[in-house]
Coordinates of C-alpha atoms in Angstrom, one line a residue:
X262 CA 0.0 0.0 0.0
X263 CA 1.3 3.5 -0.9
X264 CA 1.6 5.7 2.1
X265 CA 1.6 9.5 2.2
X266 CA 5.3 9.5 3.2
X267 CA 6.1 7.5 0.1
X268 CA 4.1 9.9 -2.1
X269 CA 6.1 12.8 -0.6
X270 CA 9.4 11.1 -1.2
X271 CA 8.6 10.3 -4.9
X272 CA 7.6 13.9 -5.5
X273 CA 10.8 15.2 -4.0
X274 CA 13.0 12.8 -6.0
X275 CA 11.3 13.8 -9.3
X276 CA 11.7 17.5 -8.7
X277 CA 15.3 17.1 -7.5
X278 CA 16.3 14.9 -10.4
X279 CA 14.7 17.2 -13.0
X280 CA 16.1 20.4 -11.4
X281 CA 19.5 18.9 -11.0
X282 CA 19.7 17.9 -14.6
X283 CA 18.5 21.3 -15.8
X284 CA 21.0 23.3 -13.6
X285 CA 23.9 21.0 -14.5
X286 CA 23.2 21.4 -18.2
X287 CA 22.9 25.2 -18.1
X288 CA 25.9 25.8 -15.9
X289 CA 28.1 23.6 -18.0
X290 CA 27.0 25.4 -21.2
X291 CA 29.1 28.6 -22.0
X292 CA 27.1 31.8 -21.9
X293 CA 25.7 34.6 -19.7
X294 CA 24.6 33.6 -16.1
X295 CA 21.2 35.4 -16.1
X296 CA 19.9 33.8 -19.3
X297 CA 21.1 30.4 -18.0
X298 CA 19.2 30.9 -14.7
X299 CA 16.1 31.9 -16.7
X300 CA 16.4 28.8 -18.7
X301 CA 16.7 26.8 -15.5
X302 CA 13.5 28.3 -14.2
X303 CA 11.8 27.4 -17.4
X304 CA 12.9 23.8 -17.0
X305 CA 11.8 23.7 -13.3
X306 CA 8.3 24.9 -14.0
X307 CA 7.4 21.8 -16.1
X308 CA 9.1 19.6 -13.5
X309 CA 6.9 21.1 -10.7
X310 CA 3.8 20.5 -12.8
X311 CA 4.9 16.9 -13.5
X312 CA 5.5 16.3 -9.8
X313 CA 2.1 17.7 -8.8
X314 CA 0.5 15.4 -11.4
X315 CA 2.3 12.4 -10.0
X316 CA 1.3 13.4 -6.5
X317 CA -2.4 13.5 -7.5
X318 CA -2.2 10.1 -9.1
X319 CA -0.4 8.6 -6.1
X320 CA -3.0 10.1 -3.6
X321 CA -5.8 8.7 -5.7
X322 CA -4.2 5.3 -5.7
X323 CA -3.7 5.6 -1.9
X324 CA -7.4 6.4 -1.4
X325 CA -8.4 3.4 -3.6
X326 CA -6.1 1.1 -1.6
X327 CA -7.6 2.3 1.7
X328 CA -11.1 1.8 0.4
X329 CA -10.3 -1.8 -0.7
X330 CA -8.6 -2.6 2.6
X331 CA -11.6 -1.2 4.5
X332 CA -14.0 -3.2 2.4
X333 CA -12.0 -6.4 3.1
X334 CA -11.9 -5.7 6.8
X335 CA -15.7 -5.1 6.9
X336 CA -16.2 -8.4 5.1
X337 CA -14.0 -10.2 7.5
X338 CA -15.2 -8.5 10.7
X339 CA -18.7 -7.5 10.1
X340 CA -20.0 -4.6 12.2
X341 CA -21.9 -6.1 15.2
X342 CA -25.4 -5.1 15.9
X343 CA -25.9 -2.8 19.0
X344 CA -28.1 -5.4 20.7
X345 CA -28.6 -9.2 20.5
X346 CA -31.1 -11.0 22.6
X347 CA -31.1 -8.5 25.4
X348 CA -27.3 -8.0 25.3
X349 CA -25.8 -4.7 24.4
X350 CA -22.6 -5.1 22.3
X351 CA -19.7 -3.0 21.1
X352 CA -16.4 -4.1 19.4
X353 CA -13.4 -2.6 17.7
X354 CA -10.0 -3.7 16.2
X355 CA -6.7 -2.0 15.8
X356 CA -4.0 -3.3 13.4
X357 CA -0.4 -3.1 14.3
X358 CA 0.7 -2.7 10.7
X359 CA 1.0 1.0 9.9
X360 CA -1.3 2.0 7.1
X361 CA -3.2 -1.3 7.2
X362 CA -6.9 -1.7 8.1
X363 CA -6.7 -5.5 8.4
X364 CA -5.2 -7.8 10.9
X365 CA -5.2 -11.2 12.4
X366 CA -7.7 -10.7 15.2
X367 CA -11.3 -12.0 14.9
X368 CA -14.6 -11.8 16.8
X369 CA -18.3 -12.5 16.2
X370 CA -21.5 -12.9 18.2
X371 CA -24.6 -14.6 16.8
X372 CA -28.0 -15.5 18.4
X373 CA -28.7 -19.2 18.0
X374 CA -31.3 -21.7 19.4
X375 CA -28.7 -22.8 21.9
X376 CA -28.0 -19.3 23.2
X377 CA -25.9 -16.4 22.1
X378 CA -22.6 -17.8 20.9
X379 CA -19.5 -15.6 20.9
X380 CA -16.0 -16.1 19.5
X381 CA -12.8 -14.1 19.8
X382 CA -9.5 -15.2 18.5
X383 CA -6.0 -14.1 17.5
X384 CA -3.9 -15.5 14.6
X385 CA -0.2 -16.1 15.1
X386 CA 1.6 -13.0 13.9
X387 CA -0.1 -9.8 12.7
X388 CA -0.6 -7.6 9.6
X389 CA -1.3 -8.7 6.1
X390 CA -0.5 -12.4 6.1
X391 CA -2.9 -13.1 9.0
X392 CA -6.4 -12.4 7.6
X393 CA -6.4 -15.6 5.5
X394 CA -6.4 -17.8 8.6
X395 CA -8.8 -15.5 10.4
X396 CA -11.3 -15.7 7.5
X397 CA -11.1 -19.5 7.5
X398 CA -11.7 -19.8 11.2
X399 CA -14.4 -17.1 11.4
X400 CA -16.3 -18.5 8.4
X401 CA -16.4 -21.9 10.0
X402 CA -17.8 -20.4 13.2
X403 CA -20.5 -18.4 11.4
X404 CA -21.8 -21.6 9.8
X405 CA -21.3 -24.1 12.7
X406 CA -22.7 -21.8 15.4
X407 CA -26.2 -22.3 14.1
X408 CA -25.9 -26.0 13.3
X409 CA -23.9 -27.6 16.0
X410 CA -25.7 -28.4 19.3
X411 CA -22.5 -28.2 21.4
X412 CA -19.6 -25.8 21.5
X413 CA -17.3 -28.8 21.1
X414 CA -18.8 -29.4 17.6
X415 CA -18.3 -25.8 16.7
X416 CA -14.7 -25.8 17.8
X417 CA -14.0 -29.0 15.9
X418 CA -15.3 -27.6 12.6
X419 CA -13.2 -24.5 13.2
X420 CA -10.1 -26.7 13.6
X421 CA -10.9 -28.5 10.4
X422 CA -11.3 -25.2 8.5
X423 CA -7.9 -24.0 9.8
X424 CA -6.3 -27.3 8.8
X425 CA -7.6 -26.9 5.2
X426 CA -6.4 -23.4 5.0
X427 CA -2.9 -24.4 6.2
X428 CA -2.7 -27.2 3.7
X429 CA -3.8 -25.0 0.9
X430 CA -1.2 -22.3 1.7
X431 CA 1.5 -25.0 1.9
X432 CA 0.6 -26.4 -1.5
X433 CA 0.5 -22.9 -3.0
X434 CA 4.0 -22.1 -1.6
X435 CA 5.3 -25.5 -2.8
X436 CA 3.3 -26.5 -6.0
X437 CA 5.8 -29.2 -6.9
X438 CA 5.3 -31.1 -3.7
X439 CA 2.6 -33.3 -5.3
X440 CA 0.6 -35.3 -2.7
X441 CA 3.1 -34.9 0.1
X442 CA 2.5 -32.2 2.6
X443 CA 5.5 -29.8 2.3
X444 CA 7.4 -28.3 5.1
X445 CA 6.4 -24.7 5.1
X446 CA 6.0 -21.7 7.3
X447 CA 2.3 -22.1 6.9
X448 CA 2.5 -25.3 8.8
X449 CA 3.4 -23.3 11.9
X450 CA 0.2 -21.2 11.7
X451 CA -2.1 -21.4 14.7
X452 CA -4.9 -19.5 16.3
X453 CA -5.9 -18.8 19.9
X454 CA -9.7 -19.0 20.2
X455 CA -12.2 -18.4 23.0
X456 CA -15.7 -19.8 22.5
X457 CA -18.5 -18.6 24.8
X458 CA -22.2 -19.5 25.0
X459 CA -24.5 -17.2 27.0
X460 CA -27.7 -18.9 28.0
X461 CA -31.0 -17.1 28.6
X462 CA -30.4 -17.2 32.4
X463 CA -26.9 -15.7 32.0
X464 CA -24.9 -18.9 32.4
X465 CA -21.6 -18.8 30.7
X466 CA -20.1 -21.9 29.1
X467 CA -16.7 -21.8 27.5
X468 CA -14.1 -23.6 25.5
X469 CA -10.7 -21.9 25.5
X470 CA -7.8 -22.7 23.2
X471 CA -4.9 -20.6 24.5
X472 CA -6.7 -17.3 24.5
X473 CA -6.8 -14.7 27.4
X474 CA -9.9 -15.2 29.6
X475 CA -12.4 -12.3 29.6
X476 CA -13.0 -9.9 32.5
X477 CA -16.4 -9.8 34.3
X478 CA -17.3 -6.3 35.4
X479 CA -19.9 -5.7 38.1
X480 CA -21.3 -2.1 38.4
X481 CA -21.0 -0.1 41.6
X482 CA -24.1 -0.2 43.8
X483 CA -26.2 2.9 43.6
X484 CA -25.8 4.9 46.9
X485 CA -29.0 5.6 48.7
X486 CA -29.8 9.2 49.4
X487 CA -29.4 10.4 53.0
X488 CA -32.6 10.2 55.0
X489 CA -32.0 13.5 56.7
X490 CA -29.2 16.0 55.9
X491 CA -28.1 18.8 58.2
X492 CA -29.1 22.2 57.0
X493 CA -26.2 24.0 55.4
X494 CA -24.0 20.9 55.0
X495 CA -21.9 20.9 51.8
X496 CA -22.7 18.1 49.2
X497 CA -20.3 15.3 48.7
X498 CA -17.7 16.0 46.1
X499 CA -18.2 14.5 42.7
X500 CA -15.8 11.5 41.9
X501 CA -12.8 12.3 39.7
X502 CA -13.2 11.2 36.1
X503 CA -10.1 9.7 34.4
X504 CA -9.1 11.6 31.3
X505 CA -10.8 10.3 28.2
X506 CA -12.9 7.6 30.0
X507 CA -16.1 9.5 31.0
X508 CA -18.5 12.2 29.7
X509 CA -17.1 15.6 29.1
X510 CA -18.0 18.2 31.8
X511 CA -21.0 20.4 30.8
X512 CA -22.5 18.0 28.4
X513 CA -25.5 17.4 30.6
X514 CA -24.9 13.6 30.6
X515 CA -25.2 11.6 33.7
X516 CA -21.9 10.3 35.1
X517 CA -21.5 6.6 34.2
X518 CA -21.4 4.0 36.8
X519 CA -18.1 2.8 38.1
X520 CA -17.1 -0.8 38.4
X521 CA -16.3 -2.1 41.9
X522 CA -15.4 -5.7 40.9
X523 CA -13.3 -6.5 37.9
X524 CA -12.2 -10.2 37.9
X525 CA -11.1 -12.5 35.1
X526 CA -13.0 -15.7 34.4
X527 CA -11.1 -18.9 34.4
X528 CA -11.1 -22.6 33.6
X529 CA -9.4 -25.3 31.6
X530 CA -7.3 -24.0 28.7
X531 CA -6.5 -26.1 25.7
X532 CA -3.6 -25.5 23.3
X533 CA -4.2 -23.1 20.4
X534 CA -5.8 -24.4 17.3
X535 CA -3.3 -25.8 14.9
X536 CA -0.6 -26.7 17.5
X537 CA -1.9 -30.2 18.4
X538 CA -5.2 -32.0 17.5
X539 CA -8.1 -31.4 19.7
X540 CA -8.9 -34.1 22.3
X541 CA -11.5 -36.7 21.3
X542 CA -13.9 -35.5 24.0
X543 CA -14.7 -31.8 24.1
X544 CA -17.1 -30.6 26.8
X545 CA -17.7 -26.9 27.5
X546 CA -17.6 -26.1 31.2
X547 CA -19.5 -23.4 33.1
X548 CA -17.1 -20.5 33.8
X549 CA -19.4 -18.0 35.4
X550 CA -22.7 -16.1 35.1
X551 CA -23.5 -12.8 33.4
X552 CA -26.2 -11.3 35.5
X553 CA -28.4 -8.3 34.6
X554 CA -26.3 -5.1 34.6
X555 CA -23.0 -7.0 34.4
X556 CA -20.5 -6.5 31.6
X557 CA -18.2 -9.0 29.9
X558 CA -15.0 -7.7 28.4
X559 CA -13.2 -9.9 25.9
X560 CA -9.9 -9.0 24.4
X561 CA -6.8 -10.4 22.6
X562 CA -3.4 -10.6 24.1
X563 CA -2.3 -7.4 22.3
X564 CA -4.1 -5.4 24.9
X565 CA -2.4 -6.7 28.0
X566 CA 1.0 -7.2 26.4
X567 CA 1.2 -3.6 25.1
X568 CA 4.1 -1.7 26.7
X569 CA 5.0 2.0 27.0
X570 CA 8.4 3.4 26.1
X571 CA 9.7 2.4 29.6
X572 CA 8.7 -1.2 29.1
X573 CA 5.7 -1.2 31.5
X574 CA 2.7 -3.4 30.5
X575 CA -0.7 -1.8 29.9
X576 CA -2.8 -1.9 33.2
X577 CA -5.9 -3.2 31.6
X578 CA -7.6 -4.3 34.8
X579 CA -7.2 -1.0 36.5
X580 CA -8.4 0.9 33.4
X581 CA -11.5 -1.3 33.3
X582 CA -12.2 -0.5 36.9
X583 CA -12.4 3.2 36.1
X584 CA -14.0 3.1 32.6
X585 CA -17.7 3.7 32.0
X586 CA -19.8 0.6 31.7
X587 CA -21.6 1.6 28.5
X588 CA -20.2 -0.9 25.9
X589 CA -19.4 1.7 23.2
X590 CA -17.8 4.1 25.7
X591 CA -15.9 1.2 27.4
X592 CA -14.4 0.2 24.0
X593 CA -13.6 3.8 23.1
X594 CA -12.1 4.5 26.5
X595 CA -9.8 1.4 26.6
X596 CA -8.7 2.1 23.0
X597 CA -7.8 5.7 23.9
X598 CA -6.0 4.6 27.0
X599 CA -4.1 1.9 25.1
X600 CA -2.9 4.4 22.4
X601 CA -1.8 6.9 25.1
X602 CA 0.1 4.1 26.9
X603 CA 2.0 3.0 23.8
X604 CA 2.4 6.3 22.2
X605 CA 0.3 5.1 19.2
X606 CA 2.8 2.4 18.3
X607 CA 1.2 -1.0 18.8
X608 CA 3.4 -4.1 18.7
X609 CA 0.5 -6.5 18.0
X610 CA -3.1 -6.4 16.7
X611 CA -5.7 -5.6 19.3
X612 CA -9.4 -6.6 19.3
X613 CA -12.0 -5.7 22.0
X614 CA -15.5 -7.0 22.4
X615 CA -17.9 -5.9 25.2
X616 CA -21.2 -7.5 26.1
X617 CA -23.5 -6.1 28.8
X618 CA -26.6 -8.0 30.1
X619 CA -29.6 -5.6 29.8
X620 CA -32.1 -8.4 30.5
X621 CA -34.5 -7.9 33.4

């Protein structure tokens, strides 16, 4: 993809080359200095026009490339609806590759007859080579989530889809290998995956293949008003709002609730897909409960592994404890805090998915 910096460099090289050639020719030719300089200026004007024309063409190509990358990303990670079966949702993804809109992270949430099924995953590596494996795994989930009665069946079909993708890549890289499976970098491709099933009563069942466990966020209890306040007593001071994580002062919006309990879910963890075959028996286990008003925060390891210039890890859990519990604001606030922490330079792709139980 052509970046703006590359466009600027090409333009400068064209102008410098044309101008240098013109000046060298005129100064090496015997004659008066003033007419020579005038001739140089006459040469430089067409060079400037040529450089501007090249710049417009490169910028148009850059815009087309960005539109294509955006369309590919939207086809891979379709925008999630704001609400599914009584759950409020929000999600976002950041690519670590500069100028790229695609990456190796994946997520999806679909309503099925077995409950709301959610997947989040992370392909080994990041950037442009990763979306192929992400598309294979995500496509298998979108089809199997509706058909398979168990999460184990969904995960097994995702494993088979990843295996087919790896074999196809290996054959494409080594077309002369015939029926034998070639040794290829594609054979090392694997994906961490977390499958969740949210029942109508909020029960969470999970199958985890090497992926970070999500955080369960419980809102702060609403304080009861004082029964009798002394006349002339000053009101309690308003809580401090972390920068970028709450509503702006003077907007008239109510201050969002704060989380008092942020804890990670846990359970048995299998190896990532593609490392070793799945065990013959796959049984999803209950890993918690998403009660009304509670929020589930899913993420890829690029969030917790992000470091600042001093090498300190991103304090995701403490940021979640201070962030607003509205799903969209929670995603936006964590993304803003993550970019501030890293100075805008991510070392890995990051995907965030938030679900809040609005059922009564």
